[in-house]
């Protein structure tokens, strides 16, 4: 862990690598059962969900397809305004498809709420959300998340795709930043 965190910013591990792998395998099995007759198009929301997507697709035993989207939210500091811009759009048409959005974390819910509206307008046959993490305490708008990896407390987490200042995405576990060290 020192190589990834030379400055010792990570205070503790919240979810270990083995627990993540076990949960991803379980979600993959659920998706395999639920979508057996209609293999989904997985839409990965960049950048945070790329590690989760990579493991999740290999836990799904169906002929799935994947596509990627990147969004950026306008807002001052850590305050999320809910105004979201699509920075990279899908390459595929989703009309008539069974779409499963793969997200890293649902915090206020504002980003996903916007994204869902935008995707719904393209008339998919079905649209569902799979999020690795959710912070229920922070929710400002309700978003229907069909598959949840873990519910976590209101703390800033990093690792397994999630970043702090673009770092720590390559951590196998999910950890908590030591806020006292952040200046
Ligand atoms: P929301 O619109 O408030 O739900 O924000 C969702 C986005 O904020 C996620 O896709 C993440 O990119 C980012 N985010 C929220 N909480 C965290 C966290 O604890 N660590 C890293 N990124 C986070």
Tab-separated table of C-alpha atoms and ligand atoms in Angstrom:
chain	number	residue	atom	x	y	z
A	1	UNK	CA	0.000	0.000	0.000
A	2	UNK	CA	2.963	2.362	0.609
A	3	UNK	CA	3.817	2.499	-3.085
A	4	UNK	CA	0.374	3.849	-3.937
A	5	UNK	CA	0.208	6.092	-0.857
A	6	UNK	CA	3.714	7.438	-0.236
A	7	UNK	CA	2.382	10.425	1.747
A	8	UNK	CA	0.262	8.292	4.053
A	9	UNK	CA	-3.048	9.977	3.168
A	10	UNK	CA	-5.147	6.862	3.614
A	11	UNK	CA	-6.452	6.632	7.170
A	12	UNK	CA	-7.993	3.167	7.020
A	13	UNK	CA	-9.402	0.467	4.802
A	14	UNK	CA	-13.177	0.549	4.695
A	15	UNK	CA	-13.806	-2.437	2.411
A	16	UNK	CA	-11.107	-5.011	1.760
A	17	UNK	CA	-10.208	-6.325	-1.692
A	18	UNK	CA	-11.606	-9.817	-0.989
A	19	UNK	CA	-14.940	-8.432	0.206
A	20	UNK	CA	-15.216	-6.330	-2.962
A	21	UNK	CA	-14.462	-9.326	-5.184
A	22	UNK	CA	-17.053	-11.472	-3.376
A	23	UNK	CA	-19.735	-8.791	-3.702
A	24	UNK	CA	-18.967	-8.161	-7.388
A	25	UNK	CA	-19.265	-11.902	-8.062
A	26	UNK	CA	-22.666	-11.946	-6.310
A	27	UNK	CA	-23.951	-8.937	-8.267
A	28	UNK	CA	-22.690	-10.514	-11.498
A	29	UNK	CA	-24.658	-13.677	-10.714
A	30	UNK	CA	-27.801	-11.632	-9.994
A	31	UNK	CA	-27.464	-9.736	-13.277
A	32	UNK	CA	-26.862	-13.010	-15.135
A	33	UNK	CA	-30.126	-14.391	-13.739
A	34	UNK	CA	-32.174	-11.198	-14.188
A	35	UNK	CA	-31.082	-10.526	-17.773
A	36	UNK	CA	-30.853	-14.136	-19.003
A	37	UNK	CA	-33.374	-13.519	-21.806
A	38	UNK	CA	-32.243	-9.984	-22.679
A	39	UNK	CA	-28.478	-9.455	-22.314
A	40	UNK	CA	-27.861	-5.834	-21.322
A	41	UNK	CA	-25.745	-3.053	-22.714
A	42	UNK	CA	-23.585	-1.910	-19.796
A	43	UNK	CA	-22.974	1.837	-19.740
A	44	UNK	CA	-19.895	2.690	-17.692
A	45	UNK	CA	-19.747	6.172	-16.229
A	46	UNK	CA	-16.130	7.346	-16.466
A	47	UNK	CA	-13.787	7.632	-14.850
A	48	UNK	CA	-14.686	6.239	-11.440
A	49	UNK	CA	-16.560	3.118	-12.574
A	50	UNK	CA	-13.915	1.662	-14.897
A	51	UNK	CA	-12.405	-0.766	-12.371
A	52	UNK	CA	-15.832	-1.943	-11.182
A	53	UNK	CA	-16.987	-2.423	-14.785
A	54	UNK	CA	-13.873	-4.426	-15.645
A	55	UNK	CA	-14.520	-6.914	-12.832
A	56	UNK	CA	-18.307	-6.876	-13.217
A	57	UNK	CA	-18.362	-7.821	-16.925
A	58	UNK	CA	-16.223	-10.854	-16.126
A	59	UNK	CA	-18.702	-11.898	-13.433
A	60	UNK	CA	-21.637	-11.843	-15.889
A	61	UNK	CA	-22.185	-15.022	-17.862
A	62	UNK	CA	-24.112	-13.466	-20.778
A	63	UNK	CA	-23.198	-11.887	-24.136
A	64	UNK	CA	-23.107	-8.334	-22.775
A	65	UNK	CA	-21.931	-5.250	-24.627
A	66	UNK	CA	-20.251	-2.206	-23.079
A	67	UNK	CA	-20.102	1.481	-23.863
A	68	UNK	CA	-18.703	4.484	-22.017
A	69	UNK	CA	-19.844	7.950	-21.038
A	70	UNK	CA	-18.017	10.746	-19.256
A	71	UNK	CA	-19.757	13.559	-17.452
A	72	UNK	CA	-18.553	16.544	-15.533
A	73	UNK	CA	-20.508	18.405	-12.928
A	74	UNK	CA	-20.344	22.122	-12.434
A	75	UNK	CA	-20.182	23.191	-8.829
A	76	UNK	CA	-18.102	25.128	-6.375
A	77	UNK	CA	-15.633	22.972	-4.467
A	78	UNK	CA	-17.226	19.812	-3.157
A	79	UNK	CA	-20.729	21.248	-3.573
A	80	UNK	CA	-22.523	19.430	-6.365
A	81	UNK	CA	-24.835	21.788	-8.252
A	82	UNK	CA	-26.601	19.009	-10.098
A	83	UNK	CA	-25.820	20.678	-13.401
A	84	UNK	CA	-24.068	18.072	-15.432
A	85	UNK	CA	-22.450	18.158	-18.840
A	86	UNK	CA	-21.839	15.141	-21.054
A	87	UNK	CA	-18.132	15.278	-21.885
A	88	UNK	CA	-18.024	12.004	-23.803
A	89	UNK	CA	-21.206	10.519	-25.178
A	90	UNK	CA	-22.080	6.909	-25.962
A	91	UNK	CA	-21.015	5.499	-29.303
A	92	UNK	CA	-23.976	3.137	-29.456
A	93	UNK	CA	-27.661	3.799	-29.928
A	94	UNK	CA	-29.617	2.638	-26.901
A	95	UNK	CA	-33.114	2.811	-28.378
A	96	UNK	CA	-34.880	-0.475	-27.667
A	97	UNK	CA	-31.941	-1.820	-25.637
A	98	UNK	CA	-31.860	-3.080	-22.059
A	99	UNK	CA	-29.429	-0.623	-20.528
A	100	UNK	CA	-27.635	-1.067	-17.226
A	101	UNK	CA	-25.757	2.012	-16.029
A	102	UNK	CA	-22.650	1.111	-14.025
A	103	UNK	CA	-21.651	3.831	-11.563
A	104	UNK	CA	-18.978	4.018	-8.878
A	105	UNK	CA	-20.870	5.828	-6.131
A	106	UNK	CA	-24.211	7.520	-5.572
A	107	UNK	CA	-23.746	10.476	-3.271
A	108	UNK	CA	-26.355	13.268	-3.550
A	109	UNK	CA	-27.863	11.408	-6.506
A	110	UNK	CA	-27.844	14.579	-8.637
A	111	UNK	CA	-25.428	13.276	-11.271
A	112	UNK	CA	-27.307	10.033	-11.822
A	113	UNK	CA	-30.658	11.739	-11.788
A	114	UNK	CA	-29.553	13.969	-14.679
A	115	UNK	CA	-27.954	11.084	-16.521
A	116	UNK	CA	-31.043	8.913	-16.215
A	117	UNK	CA	-33.256	11.669	-17.657
A	118	UNK	CA	-30.888	12.118	-20.552
A	119	UNK	CA	-30.716	8.376	-21.299
A	120	UNK	CA	-34.461	7.868	-20.844
A	121	UNK	CA	-35.094	10.409	-23.613
A	122	UNK	CA	-33.314	8.030	-26.014
A	123	UNK	CA	-36.023	5.409	-25.443
A	124	UNK	CA	-34.211	2.341	-24.170
A	125	UNK	CA	-36.407	-0.721	-23.610
A	126	UNK	CA	-35.356	-0.733	-19.970
A	127	UNK	CA	-32.966	1.309	-17.865
A	128	UNK	CA	-31.503	0.255	-14.514
A	129	UNK	CA	-28.620	1.330	-12.313
A	130	UNK	CA	-25.861	-0.696	-10.730
A	131	UNK	CA	-23.707	1.227	-8.221
A	132	UNK	CA	-20.769	-0.154	-6.311
A	133	UNK	CA	-21.283	2.232	-3.396
A	134	UNK	CA	-24.032	4.407	-2.016
A	135	UNK	CA	-24.067	7.005	0.755
A	136	UNK	CA	-27.763	7.068	1.732
A	137	UNK	CA	-27.267	9.869	4.280
A	138	UNK	CA	-26.209	12.278	1.555
A	139	UNK	CA	-29.083	11.716	-0.849
A	140	UNK	CA	-30.807	14.881	-2.128
A	141	UNK	CA	-32.819	13.297	-4.918
A	142	UNK	CA	-34.119	9.752	-5.017
A	143	UNK	CA	-32.658	7.557	-7.719
A	144	UNK	CA	-33.783	3.967	-8.118
A	145	UNK	CA	-30.598	1.905	-7.788
A	146	UNK	CA	-31.354	-1.718	-8.647
A	147	UNK	CA	-27.987	-3.250	-7.697
A	148	UNK	CA	-25.913	-1.878	-4.815
A	149	UNK	CA	-22.514	-3.183	-3.777
A	150	UNK	CA	-22.196	-1.584	-0.362
A	151	UNK	CA	-23.922	1.107	1.667
A	152	UNK	CA	-21.265	3.269	3.286
A	153	UNK	CA	-21.239	6.103	5.847
A	154	UNK	CA	-20.790	9.736	4.869
A	155	UNK	CA	-17.021	9.727	4.402
A	156	UNK	CA	-14.819	10.477	1.411
A	157	UNK	CA	-13.624	7.189	-0.030
A	158	UNK	CA	-10.943	6.307	-2.566
A	159	UNK	CA	-9.675	3.221	-4.348
A	160	UNK	CA	-11.080	0.615	-6.741
A	161	UNK	CA	-11.580	3.321	-9.383
A	162	UNK	CA	-12.456	6.186	-7.041
A	163	UNK	CA	-10.003	9.042	-6.782
A	164	UNK	CA	-8.862	11.923	-4.673
A	165	UNK	CA	-7.246	14.454	-7.026
A	166	UNK	CA	-6.950	11.712	-9.672
A	167	UNK	CA	-4.964	9.465	-7.331
A	168	UNK	CA	-5.652	6.116	-5.650
A	169	UNK	CA	-7.788	4.670	-8.460
A	170	UNK	CA	-5.438	1.673	-8.605
A	171	UNK	CA	-5.979	0.604	-5.008
A	172	UNK	CA	-7.558	-2.880	-4.785
A	173	UNK	CA	-9.441	-2.004	-1.602
A	174	UNK	CA	-11.648	0.966	-0.717
A	175	UNK	CA	-10.130	3.287	1.849
A	176	UNK	CA	-10.859	6.504	3.673
A	177	UNK	CA	-8.726	9.625	3.332
A	178	UNK	CA	-7.265	11.041	6.529
A	179	UNK	CA	-8.940	14.459	6.478
A	180	UNK	CA	-6.538	15.841	9.088
A	181	UNK	CA	-3.710	15.345	6.567
A	182	UNK	CA	-5.384	17.283	3.792
A	183	UNK	CA	-4.619	20.869	4.782
B	1	LIG	P1	-23.570	12.802	-6.792
B	1	LIG	O1	-24.073	13.534	-7.983
B	1	LIG	O2	-23.510	13.714	-5.580
B	1	LIG	O3	-24.331	11.541	-6.482
B	1	LIG	O4	-22.039	12.489	-7.060
B	1	LIG	C1	-21.598	11.336	-7.660
B	1	LIG	C2	-20.157	11.483	-8.092
B	1	LIG	O5	-19.353	12.203	-7.132
B	1	LIG	C3	-19.537	10.105	-8.174
B	1	LIG	O6	-19.731	9.551	-9.443
B	1	LIG	C4	-18.088	10.378	-7.839
B	1	LIG	O7	-17.387	10.716	-9.013
B	1	LIG	C5	-18.111	11.575	-6.922
B	1	LIG	N1	-18.008	11.173	-5.496
B	1	LIG	C6	-18.967	11.256	-4.549
B	1	LIG	N2	-18.536	10.801	-3.356
B	1	LIG	C7	-17.255	10.411	-3.545
B	1	LIG	C8	-16.256	9.812	-2.667
B	1	LIG	O8	-16.458	9.546	-1.471
B	1	LIG	N3	-15.057	9.547	-3.254
B	1	LIG	C9	-14.790	9.794	-4.573
B	1	LIG	N4	-15.692	10.320	-5.406
B	1	LIG	C10	-16.912	10.640	-4.902
